[in-house]
Amino acid sequence: MSHSNTALLVIDAQESFRHAPYFDEKTLPAYLSAQQKLIDGAKAAQIPVVQIFHVDGDRAFGEDSGFIRAIEGLAIDPSVTFRKNRHSAFVGTGLDVWLTSHGINRLIVSGIRTEQCCETTTRQGSDMGYSVDFVTEATLTFPMTHASGKVFSAEDIATRTELVLAGRFARIVTVDEALKTLENAG
């Protein structure tokens, strides 16, 4: 793998989430630290950082909300930015065209929500032929309540996401493992 064939996707790491009713600040500091380390490492390895924002009709995710910007605490100077209104970053955005035109066939996936937009983008990217590294520690999600009333913690959801992606759609890696792969590629 060479640096030129890899891109870091930072999916929906946006201020909108602070204004969502399910937002939970508890794991945010660890996520921000891991996400920033990954962004900084990608920049140092000279691979493109692709920022993706989710925009839809929900108040906090609307263009006029003022929240379609990087989440506070994250410094990102992306190579390119896309806006999406579906779970997958590939649907209706031109992301695949941009990646293909830049010779990219390996993706490093990070961002907010682990089991939704990050997982969906990973699955679709894999199905489209990209090699995908999923960096769980550089993803963030929030507790969810099942119809039965059982509450699944963010950790439960992340573990489940790793289970269904590993070996099928992605290689599950830590931030350090993703960065080491980049260092060894040079």
Coordinates of N, CA, C and O in Angstrom, one line a residue:
M1 N 0.8 -1.2 0.0 CA 0.0 0.0 0.0 C 0.9 1.2 0.0 O 1.8 1.3 0.7
S2 N 0.5 2.2 -0.8 CA 1.2 3.4 -0.8 C 0.3 4.5 -0.3 O -0.9 4.4 -0.3
H3 N 0.9 5.6 0.2 CA 0.1 6.6 0.8 C -0.9 7.2 -0.2 O -2.0 7.6 0.1
S4 N -0.5 7.2 -1.5 CA -1.3 7.8 -2.5 C -2.6 7.1 -2.8 O -3.5 7.6 -3.4
N5 N -2.7 5.8 -2.3 CA -4.0 5.1 -2.6 C -4.9 5.0 -1.4 O -5.9 4.3 -1.4
T6 N -4.6 5.8 -0.4 CA -5.4 5.7 0.9 C -6.0 7.1 1.2 O -5.3 8.1 1.0
A7 N -7.2 7.1 1.8 CA -7.8 8.3 2.3 C -8.4 8.0 3.6 O -8.9 6.9 3.9
L8 N -8.4 9.0 4.5 CA -9.1 9.0 5.8 C -10.4 9.7 5.6 O -10.5 10.8 5.2
L9 N -11.5 8.9 5.9 CA -12.8 9.5 5.9 C -13.2 9.9 7.4 O -13.1 9.1 8.3
V10 N -13.6 11.2 7.6 CA -14.0 11.6 8.9 C -15.5 12.0 8.6 O -15.9 13.0 8.1
I11 N -16.4 11.0 9.1 CA -17.8 11.0 8.8 C -18.6 11.7 9.9 O -18.5 11.2 11.0
D12 N -19.3 12.7 9.6 CA -20.3 13.4 10.4 C -19.7 13.8 11.8 O -20.5 13.9 12.8
A13 N -18.5 14.1 11.9 CA -17.9 14.7 13.1 C -18.3 16.1 13.2 O -17.4 17.0 13.0
Q14 N -19.5 16.4 13.5 CA -20.1 17.7 13.4 C -20.8 18.2 14.6 O -21.3 17.4 15.4
E15 N -20.9 19.5 14.8 CA -21.5 20.1 15.9 C -23.0 19.7 16.1 O -23.5 19.8 17.2
S16 N -23.6 19.3 15.0 CA -25.0 19.0 15.1 C -25.4 18.0 16.2 O -26.4 18.1 16.8
F17 N -24.5 17.1 16.4 CA -24.8 16.0 17.4 C -25.0 16.6 18.8 O -25.7 16.0 19.6
R18 N -24.3 17.7 19.2 CA -24.4 18.3 20.5 C -25.9 18.7 20.7 O -26.3 18.9 21.9
H19 N -26.6 18.9 19.7 CA -28.0 19.4 19.8 C -29.0 18.4 19.5 O -30.2 18.7 19.4
A20 N -28.6 17.1 19.5 CA -29.5 16.0 19.3 C -29.9 15.5 20.7 O -29.2 15.5 21.6
P21 N -31.2 15.0 20.8 CA -31.7 14.6 22.1 C -31.0 13.4 22.8 O -31.0 13.3 24.0
Y22 N -30.3 12.6 22.0 CA -29.6 11.4 22.5 C -28.1 11.7 22.7 O -27.4 10.8 23.2
F23 N -27.6 12.9 22.5 CA -26.2 13.2 22.7 C -25.8 12.9 24.1 O -26.5 13.3 25.1
D24 N -24.7 12.2 24.2 CA -24.1 11.9 25.5 C -22.6 12.3 25.5 O -21.8 11.8 24.8
E25 N -22.3 13.2 26.4 CA -20.9 13.8 26.4 C -19.9 12.8 27.0 O -18.7 13.0 26.9
K26 N -20.3 11.7 27.6 CA -19.4 10.9 28.4 C -18.2 10.4 27.7 O -17.1 10.5 28.2
T27 N -18.4 9.9 26.5 CA -17.2 9.3 25.7 C -16.6 10.3 24.7 O -15.7 10.0 24.0
L28 N -17.2 11.5 24.7 CA -16.7 12.5 23.7 C -15.2 12.8 23.8 O -14.5 12.9 22.8
P29 N -14.6 13.1 25.0 CA -13.2 13.4 25.1 C -12.3 12.3 24.5 O -11.3 12.6 23.8
A30 N -12.6 11.1 24.8 CA -11.7 10.0 24.3 C -11.9 9.9 22.8 O -10.9 9.7 22.1
Y31 N -13.1 10.1 22.3 CA -13.3 10.1 20.8 C -12.5 11.2 20.2 O -11.8 11.0 19.2
L32 N -12.6 12.4 20.7 CA -11.9 13.6 20.1 C -10.4 13.4 20.1 O -9.8 13.7 19.1
S33 N -9.9 12.8 21.2 CA -8.5 12.6 21.2 C -8.0 11.6 20.1 O -7.0 11.8 19.4
A34 N -8.8 10.5 20.0 CA -8.4 9.4 19.0 C -8.6 10.0 17.6 O -7.8 9.7 16.7
Q35 N -9.7 10.7 17.4 CA -10.0 11.2 16.1 C -8.9 12.2 15.6 O -8.4 12.2 14.5
Q36 N -8.5 13.1 16.6 CA -7.5 14.1 16.3 C -6.1 13.4 16.0 O -5.4 13.8 15.0
K37 N -5.8 12.4 16.7 CA -4.5 11.7 16.5 C -4.6 11.0 15.1 O -3.5 11.1 14.4
L38 N -5.7 10.5 14.7 CA -5.8 9.9 13.4 C -5.7 11.0 12.3 O -5.0 10.8 11.3
I39 N -6.4 12.1 12.5 CA -6.3 13.2 11.5 C -4.9 13.7 11.4 O -4.3 13.8 10.3
D40 N -4.2 13.9 12.5 CA -2.9 14.4 12.5 C -1.9 13.4 11.9 O -1.0 13.8 11.1
G41 N -2.1 12.2 12.1 CA -1.3 11.1 11.5 C -1.5 11.0 10.0 O -0.5 10.8 9.3
A42 N -2.7 11.1 9.6 CA -3.0 11.1 8.2 C -2.3 12.3 7.5 O -1.7 12.1 6.4
K43 N -2.4 13.4 8.1 CA -1.8 14.6 7.5 C -0.3 14.5 7.4 O 0.3 14.8 6.4
A44 N 0.3 13.9 8.5 CA 1.8 13.7 8.5 C 2.2 12.7 7.5 O 3.3 12.8 6.9
A45 N 1.4 11.7 7.2 CA 1.7 10.7 6.2 C 1.3 11.2 4.8 O 1.4 10.5 3.8
Q46 N 0.7 12.4 4.7 CA 0.3 13.1 3.4 C -0.7 12.3 2.7 O -0.7 12.1 1.5
I47 N -1.7 11.7 3.4 CA -2.8 11.1 2.8 C -4.0 12.1 2.9 O -4.1 12.8 3.9
P48 N -4.9 12.1 2.0 CA -6.0 13.0 2.0 C -7.0 12.7 3.2 O -7.2 11.6 3.5
V49 N -7.5 13.8 3.8 CA -8.5 13.7 4.8 C -9.8 14.2 4.2 O -9.9 15.4 3.8
V50 N -10.8 13.3 4.2 CA -12.1 13.6 3.5 C -13.1 13.9 4.6 O -13.4 13.0 5.4
Q51 N -13.6 15.1 4.7 CA -14.6 15.4 5.7 C -16.0 15.3 5.1 O -16.2 15.8 4.0
I52 N -16.9 14.6 5.8 CA -18.2 14.4 5.3 C -19.2 14.9 6.4 O -19.1 14.6 7.6
F53 N -20.1 15.7 5.9 CA -21.2 16.2 6.8 C -22.5 15.6 6.5 O -22.8 15.5 5.3
H54 N -23.3 15.3 7.5 CA -24.7 14.9 7.3 C -25.6 16.1 7.4 O -25.6 16.9 8.3
V55 N -26.4 16.3 6.3 CA -27.3 17.4 6.2 C -28.7 16.8 5.9 O -28.8 16.1 4.9
D56 N -29.7 17.1 6.7 CA -31.1 16.7 6.4 C -32.1 17.7 7.0 O -31.7 18.7 7.4
G57 N -33.3 17.3 7.0 CA -34.4 18.1 7.5 C -34.5 18.3 9.0 O -35.2 19.2 9.5
D58 N -33.7 17.4 9.8 CA -33.8 17.6 11.2 C -33.1 18.9 11.6 O -32.2 19.4 11.0
R59 N -33.7 19.6 12.6 CA -33.3 20.9 13.0 C -31.8 21.1 13.1 O -31.2 21.9 12.5
A60 N -31.2 20.2 13.9 CA -29.7 20.3 14.2 C -28.9 20.0 13.0 O -27.7 20.4 12.9
F61 N -29.5 19.3 12.0 CA -28.7 18.8 10.8 C -29.1 19.6 9.6 O -28.7 19.3 8.5
G62 N -29.9 20.7 9.7 CA -30.2 21.5 8.6 C -29.1 22.5 8.3 O -28.4 23.0 9.2
E63 N -29.0 22.8 7.0 CA -28.0 23.8 6.6 C -28.1 25.1 7.3 O -27.1 25.7 7.6
D64 N -29.3 25.5 7.6 CA -29.4 26.8 8.3 C -29.3 26.8 9.8 O -29.4 27.8 10.5
S65 N -28.9 25.6 10.3 CA -28.8 25.5 11.8 C -27.5 26.1 12.4 O -27.5 26.5 13.5
G66 N -26.5 26.3 11.5 CA -25.2 26.8 12.0 C -24.4 25.7 12.6 O -23.2 25.9 13.1
F67 N -24.9 24.4 12.6 CA -24.2 23.3 13.2 C -23.5 22.4 12.3 O -22.8 21.4 12.6
I68 N -23.5 22.7 11.0 CA -22.9 21.9 10.0 C -21.4 22.4 9.8 O -21.1 23.1 8.9
R69 N -20.7 22.0 10.9 CA -19.3 22.4 11.0 C -18.6 21.4 11.9 O -19.3 20.6 12.6
A70 N -17.3 21.3 11.8 CA -16.6 20.3 12.7 C -17.0 20.5 14.1 O -17.1 21.6 14.6
I71 N -17.1 19.4 14.8 CA -17.5 19.4 16.2 C -16.4 20.1 17.0 O -15.2 19.9 16.7
E72 N -16.8 20.9 17.9 CA -15.8 21.7 18.8 C -14.9 20.7 19.4 O -15.2 19.7 20.0
G73 N -13.6 21.1 19.4 CA -12.5 20.2 19.9 C -11.8 19.5 18.9 O -10.8 18.8 19.2
L74 N -12.2 19.6 17.6 CA -11.6 18.8 16.6 C -11.0 19.8 15.6 O -11.7 20.7 15.1
A75 N -9.7 19.7 15.3 CA -9.0 20.6 14.3 C -8.8 19.8 13.0 O -8.1 18.8 13.1
I76 N -9.5 20.2 12.0 CA -9.4 19.4 10.7 C -9.3 20.4 9.6 O -10.1 21.4 9.5
D77 N -8.4 20.2 8.7 CA -8.2 20.9 7.5 C -8.3 20.0 6.4 O -7.3 19.4 5.9
P78 N -9.6 19.6 5.9 CA -9.8 18.6 5.0 C -9.2 18.9 3.6 O -9.1 20.0 3.2
S79 N -8.9 17.8 2.9 CA -8.5 17.9 1.5 C -9.7 18.2 0.6 O -9.6 18.9 -0.4
V80 N -10.9 17.7 1.1 CA -12.1 17.9 0.4 C -13.3 17.6 1.4 O -13.1 16.9 2.3
T81 N -14.4 18.2 1.1 CA -15.6 18.1 2.0 C -16.8 17.7 1.1 O -17.0 18.2 0.0
F82 N -17.6 16.8 1.6 CA -18.8 16.3 1.0 C -20.0 16.5 2.0 O -19.8 16.4 3.2
R83 N -21.1 16.7 1.4 CA -22.4 16.7 2.2 C -23.3 15.6 1.7 O -23.4 15.4 0.6
K84 N -23.9 14.9 2.7 CA -24.7 13.8 2.4 C -26.0 13.9 3.1 O -26.1 14.6 4.1
N85 N -27.1 13.2 2.6 CA -28.3 13.2 3.3 C -28.9 11.8 3.5 O -30.0 11.6 3.7
R86 N -28.0 10.8 3.3 CA -28.2 9.4 3.6 C -27.2 8.9 4.5 O -26.2 9.6 4.9
H87 N -27.4 7.6 5.0 CA -26.4 7.1 5.9 C -25.0 6.8 5.3 O -24.0 7.1 5.9
S88 N -25.0 6.4 4.1 CA -23.7 6.1 3.4 C -23.2 7.4 2.8 O -23.9 8.1 2.1
A89 N -21.9 7.6 3.0 CA -21.2 8.7 2.4 C -21.1 8.6 0.9 O -20.7 9.6 0.3
F90 N -21.4 7.5 0.4 CA -21.3 7.3 -1.1 C -22.6 7.7 -1.8 O -22.5 8.0 -3.0
V91 N -23.7 7.7 -1.2 CA -25.0 8.0 -1.9 C -25.2 9.4 -2.2 O -25.3 10.3 -1.3
G92 N -25.1 9.8 -3.5 CA -25.5 11.1 -3.9 C -24.4 12.2 -3.6 O -24.8 13.4 -3.7
T93 N -23.2 11.8 -3.3 CA -22.2 12.8 -2.9 C -21.1 13.1 -3.9 O -20.4 14.1 -3.8
G94 N -20.8 12.1 -4.8 CA -19.7 12.2 -5.6 C -18.4 11.7 -5.0 O -17.3 11.8 -5.6
L95 N -18.5 11.2 -3.8 CA -17.3 10.6 -3.1 C -16.6 9.6 -3.9 O -15.4 9.7 -4.1
D96 N -17.3 8.6 -4.5 CA -16.7 7.6 -5.2 C -15.9 8.1 -6.4 O -14.8 7.7 -6.7
V97 N -16.5 9.1 -7.1 CA -15.9 9.7 -8.3 C -14.6 10.4 -7.8 O -13.5 10.3 -8.5
W98 N -14.6 11.1 -6.7 CA -13.4 11.8 -6.2 C -12.3 10.8 -5.8 O -11.2 11.0 -6.2
L99 N -12.7 9.8 -5.1 CA -11.7 8.8 -4.7 C -11.1 8.1 -5.9 O -9.9 7.9 -6.0
T100 N -11.9 7.7 -6.9 CA -11.4 7.0 -8.1 C -10.5 8.0 -8.9 O -9.4 7.5 -9.3
S101 N -10.9 9.2 -9.0 CA -10.1 10.2 -9.8 C -8.7 10.4 -9.1 O -7.8 10.9 -9.7
H102 N -8.6 10.2 -7.8 CA -7.4 10.3 -7.1 C -6.6 9.0 -6.8 O -5.7 9.0 -6.1
G103 N -7.1 7.9 -7.5 CA -6.4 6.6 -7.4 C -6.5 6.0 -6.0 O -5.7 5.2 -5.7
I104 N -7.5 6.3 -5.3 CA -7.7 5.8 -3.9 C -8.5 4.5 -3.9 O -9.6 4.5 -4.5
N105 N -7.9 3.4 -3.3 CA -8.7 2.2 -3.2 C -8.7 1.6 -1.8 O -9.1 0.5 -1.6
R106 N -8.1 2.4 -0.8 CA -8.1 2.0 0.6 C -8.7 3.1 1.4 O -8.3 4.3 1.2
L107 N -9.6 2.8 2.3 CA -10.3 3.8 3.1 C -10.0 3.5 4.6 O -10.0 2.4 5.0
I108 N -9.8 4.6 5.3 CA -9.7 4.5 6.8 C -11.0 5.2 7.3 O -11.2 6.4 7.0
V109 N -11.9 4.5 7.9 CA -13.2 5.1 8.3 C -13.2 5.5 9.8 O -12.8 4.7 10.7
S110 N -13.6 6.7 10.1 CA -13.8 7.2 11.4 C -14.9 8.2 11.4 O -15.5 8.5 10.4
G111 N -15.4 8.6 12.6 CA -16.4 9.6 12.7 C -17.5 9.2 13.7 O -17.4 8.5 14.6
I112 N -18.7 9.9 13.5 CA -19.8 9.7 14.3 C -21.0 9.2 13.5 O -21.2 9.7 12.4
R113 N -21.7 8.4 13.8 CA -22.1 7.4 14.7 C -21.6 6.0 14.2 O -21.7 5.7 13.0
T114 N -21.0 5.3 15.1 CA -20.3 4.0 14.8 C -21.2 3.1 14.0 O -20.7 2.6 12.9
E115 N -22.4 2.8 14.5 CA -23.2 1.8 13.9 C -24.1 2.3 12.8 O -24.9 1.5 12.2
Q116 N -24.1 3.6 12.5 CA -25.0 4.1 11.5 C -24.1 4.5 10.3 O -23.8 3.7 9.4
C117 N -23.8 5.8 10.2 CA -23.1 6.3 9.0 C -21.7 5.7 8.8 O -21.3 5.4 7.7
C118 N -21.0 5.5 9.9 CA -19.6 4.9 9.7 C -19.8 3.4 9.2 O -19.1 3.0 8.3
E119 N -20.6 2.6 9.9 CA -20.8 1.2 9.5 C -21.4 1.1 8.1 O -20.9 0.3 7.2
T120 N -22.4 1.9 7.7 CA -23.0 1.9 6.4 C -22.0 2.2 5.3 O -22.0 1.6 4.3
T121 N -21.2 3.3 5.5 CA -20.2 3.7 4.6 C -19.2 2.6 4.4 O -18.7 2.3 3.3
T122 N -18.8 1.9 5.5 CA -17.8 0.8 5.4 C -18.4 -0.3 4.6 O -17.7 -0.8 3.7
R123 N -19.6 -0.7 4.9 CA -20.2 -1.8 4.1 C -20.3 -1.5 2.6 O -19.9 -2.3 1.8
Q124 N -20.8 -0.3 2.3 CA -20.9 0.0 0.9 C -19.5 0.2 0.2 O -19.3 -0.3 -0.9
G125 N -18.6 0.8 0.9 CA -17.2 0.9 0.4 C -16.6 -0.4 0.1 O -16.1 -0.7 -1.0
S126 N -16.8 -1.4 1.0 CA -16.3 -2.7 0.8 C -17.0 -3.4 -0.4 O -16.3 -4.0 -1.3
D127 N -18.3 -3.2 -0.5 CA -19.0 -3.8 -1.6 C -18.6 -3.2 -2.9 O -18.7 -3.8 -4.0
M128 N -18.1 -1.9 -2.9 CA -17.7 -1.3 -4.1 C -16.3 -1.6 -4.5 O -15.8 -1.2 -5.5
G129 N -15.6 -2.4 -3.6 CA -14.2 -2.8 -4.0 C -13.1 -2.1 -3.2 O -12.0 -2.4 -3.4
Y130 N -13.4 -1.2 -2.3 CA -12.4 -0.6 -1.5 C -12.0 -1.5 -0.4 O -12.8 -2.2 0.2
S131 N -10.7 -1.5 0.0 CA -10.2 -2.1 1.2 C -10.5 -1.1 2.3 O -10.2 0.1 2.1
V132 N -11.0 -1.6 3.4 CA -11.4 -0.6 4.4 C -10.8 -1.0 5.8 O -10.9 -2.2 6.2
D133 N -10.2 0.0 6.4 CA -9.8 -0.1 7.8 C -10.8 0.6 8.7 O -11.1 1.8 8.4
F134 N -11.5 0.0 9.6 CA -12.5 0.6 10.5 C -11.8 0.9 11.8 O -11.4 -0.1 12.5
V135 N -11.7 2.1 12.2 CA -11.0 2.5 13.4 C -12.1 2.8 14.5 O -12.4 4.0 14.7
T136 N -12.5 1.8 15.2 CA -13.6 1.9 16.2 C -13.3 3.0 17.3 O -14.2 3.8 17.6
E137 N -12.0 3.1 17.7 CA -11.8 4.0 18.8 C -11.8 5.5 18.3 O -12.0 6.4 19.1
A138 N -11.8 5.7 17.0 CA -12.0 7.0 16.4 C -13.4 7.1 15.8 O -13.7 7.8 14.8
T139 N -14.4 6.4 16.4 CA -15.8 6.6 16.1 C -16.5 6.8 17.4 O -16.0 6.5 18.5
L140 N -17.6 7.4 17.3 CA -18.4 7.8 18.5 C -19.9 7.4 18.3 O -20.4 7.6 17.2
T141 N -20.5 6.8 19.3 CA -21.9 6.6 19.2 C -22.5 6.8 20.6 O -21.8 7.2 21.5
F142 N -23.8 6.6 20.8 CA -24.5 6.9 22.0 C -25.4 5.7 22.4 O -25.8 4.9 21.5
P143 N -25.7 5.6 23.6 CA -26.6 4.5 24.1 C -27.9 4.5 23.3 O -28.4 5.6 22.9
M144 N -28.5 3.3 23.0 CA -29.7 3.2 22.3 C -30.6 2.2 23.1 O -30.1 1.3 23.7
T145 N -31.9 2.5 23.0 CA -32.9 1.6 23.7 C -33.6 0.8 22.7 O -34.2 1.3 21.7
H146 N -33.6 -0.5 22.9 CA -34.3 -1.5 22.0 C -35.8 -1.4 22.3 O -36.2 -0.9 23.3
A147 N -36.6 -1.9 21.3 CA -38.1 -1.9 21.5 C -38.5 -2.6 22.8 O -39.5 -2.3 23.4
S148 N -37.7 -3.6 23.2 CA -38.0 -4.3 24.4 C -37.7 -3.5 25.7 O -38.1 -3.9 26.8
G149 N -37.1 -2.4 25.6 CA -36.7 -1.6 26.7 C -35.3 -1.7 27.2 O -34.8 -1.0 28.0
K150 N -34.6 -2.7 26.6 CA -33.2 -3.0 27.0 C -32.4 -1.8 26.4 O -32.5 -1.5 25.2
V151 N -31.5 -1.3 27.3 CA -30.6 -0.2 26.8 C -29.2 -0.8 26.4 O -28.7 -1.6 27.2
F152 N -28.8 -0.5 25.2 CA -27.5 -0.9 24.8 C -26.5 0.3 24.9 O -26.8 1.4 24.4
S153 N -25.4 0.1 25.6 CA -24.4 1.1 25.8 C -23.7 1.4 24.5 O -23.7 0.6 23.6
A154 N -23.0 2.5 24.5 CA -22.2 2.8 23.3 C -21.1 1.7 23.1 O -20.8 1.4 22.0
E155 N -20.6 1.2 24.2 CA -19.6 0.1 24.1 C -20.2 -1.1 23.5 O -19.6 -1.8 22.7
D156 N -21.4 -1.5 23.9 CA -22.1 -2.6 23.4 C -22.3 -2.5 21.9 O -22.1 -3.4 21.1
I157 N -22.7 -1.3 21.5 CA -23.0 -1.0 20.0 C -21.7 -1.1 19.2 O -21.6 -1.7 18.2
A158 N -20.6 -0.5 19.8 CA -19.3 -0.6 19.1 C -18.8 -2.0 19.0 O -18.3 -2.4 17.9
T159 N -19.0 -2.8 20.0 CA -18.6 -4.2 20.0 C -19.4 -5.0 18.9 O -18.8 -5.8 18.1
R160 N -20.7 -4.7 18.8 CA -21.5 -5.4 17.8 C -21.1 -4.9 16.4 O -21.1 -5.7 15.5
T161 N -20.8 -3.7 16.2 CA -20.3 -3.2 14.9 C -19.0 -3.9 14.5 O -18.9 -4.3 13.4
E162 N -18.1 -4.0 15.4 CA -16.9 -4.7 15.1 C -17.2 -6.1 14.7 O -16.6 -6.6 13.7
L163 N -18.1 -6.8 15.4 CA -18.4 -8.2 15.2 C -18.9 -8.3 13.7 O -18.5 -9.3 13.0
V164 N -19.8 -7.5 13.3 CA -20.4 -7.7 12.0 C -19.6 -7.2 10.8 O -19.8 -7.6 9.7
L165 N -18.6 -6.3 11.1 CA -17.7 -5.8 10.0 C -16.5 -6.6 9.9 O -16.0 -6.8 8.7
A166 N -15.9 -7.1 11.0 CA -14.6 -7.8 10.9 C -14.5 -9.0 10.0 O -15.4 -9.9 10.1
G167 N -13.5 -8.9 9.1 CA -13.3 -10.0 8.2 C -14.3 -10.1 7.0 O -14.1 -11.0 6.1
R168 N -15.4 -9.3 7.1 CA -16.4 -9.4 6.0 C -16.3 -8.1 5.2 O -16.3 -8.1 4.0
F169 N -16.3 -7.0 5.9 CA -16.3 -5.7 5.3 C -15.1 -4.8 5.6 O -14.9 -3.8 4.9
A170 N -14.4 -5.1 6.6 CA -13.3 -4.3 7.0 C -12.3 -5.0 7.9 O -12.6 -6.1 8.5
R171 N -11.2 -4.4 8.0 CA -10.2 -4.8 9.0 C -10.4 -3.9 10.2 O -10.4 -2.6 10.0
I172 N -10.6 -4.4 11.4 CA -10.8 -3.5 12.6 C -9.4 -3.2 13.1 O -8.6 -4.1 13.4
V173 N -9.1 -1.9 13.3 CA -7.8 -1.5 13.7 C -7.9 -0.4 14.8 O -8.9 0.3 14.8
T174 N -6.9 -0.2 15.6 CA -6.8 0.9 16.5 C -6.2 2.1 15.7 O -5.7 1.9 14.6
V175 N -6.2 3.2 16.3 CA -5.6 4.4 15.7 C -4.1 4.1 15.5 O -3.6 4.4 14.4
D176 N -3.4 3.6 16.5 CA -2.0 3.3 16.3 C -1.7 2.3 15.2 O -0.8 2.4 14.5
E177 N -2.6 1.2 15.1 CA -2.4 0.3 14.0 C -2.6 0.9 12.6 O -1.9 0.6 11.7
A178 N -3.6 1.8 12.5 CA -3.9 2.5 11.3 C -2.7 3.4 10.9 O -2.2 3.4 9.8
L179 N -2.1 4.1 11.9 CA -1.0 5.0 11.6 C 0.3 4.2 11.3 O 1.0 4.6 10.5
K180 N 0.4 3.0 12.0 CA 1.6 2.2 11.7 C 1.5 1.7 10.3 O 2.5 1.6 9.6
T181 N 0.4 1.3 9.8 CA 0.2 0.9 8.4 C 0.6 2.0 7.5 O 1.3 1.7 6.5
L182 N 0.3 3.2 7.8 CA 0.7 4.3 6.9 C 2.2 4.5 6.9 O 2.8 4.8 5.9
E183 N 2.8 4.4 8.1 CA 4.2 4.6 8.3 C 5.0 3.5 7.5 O 6.0 3.8 6.8
N184 N 4.5 2.3 7.5 CA 5.1 1.2 6.9 C 4.9 1.2 5.4 O 5.6 0.5 4.6
A185 N 4.0 2.0 4.9 CA 3.7 2.0 3.5 C 4.7 2.8 2.7 O 4.9 2.7 1.5
G186 N 5.4 3.7 3.4 CA 6.3 4.6 2.8 C 7.6 4.1 2.3 O 8.2 3.2 2.1

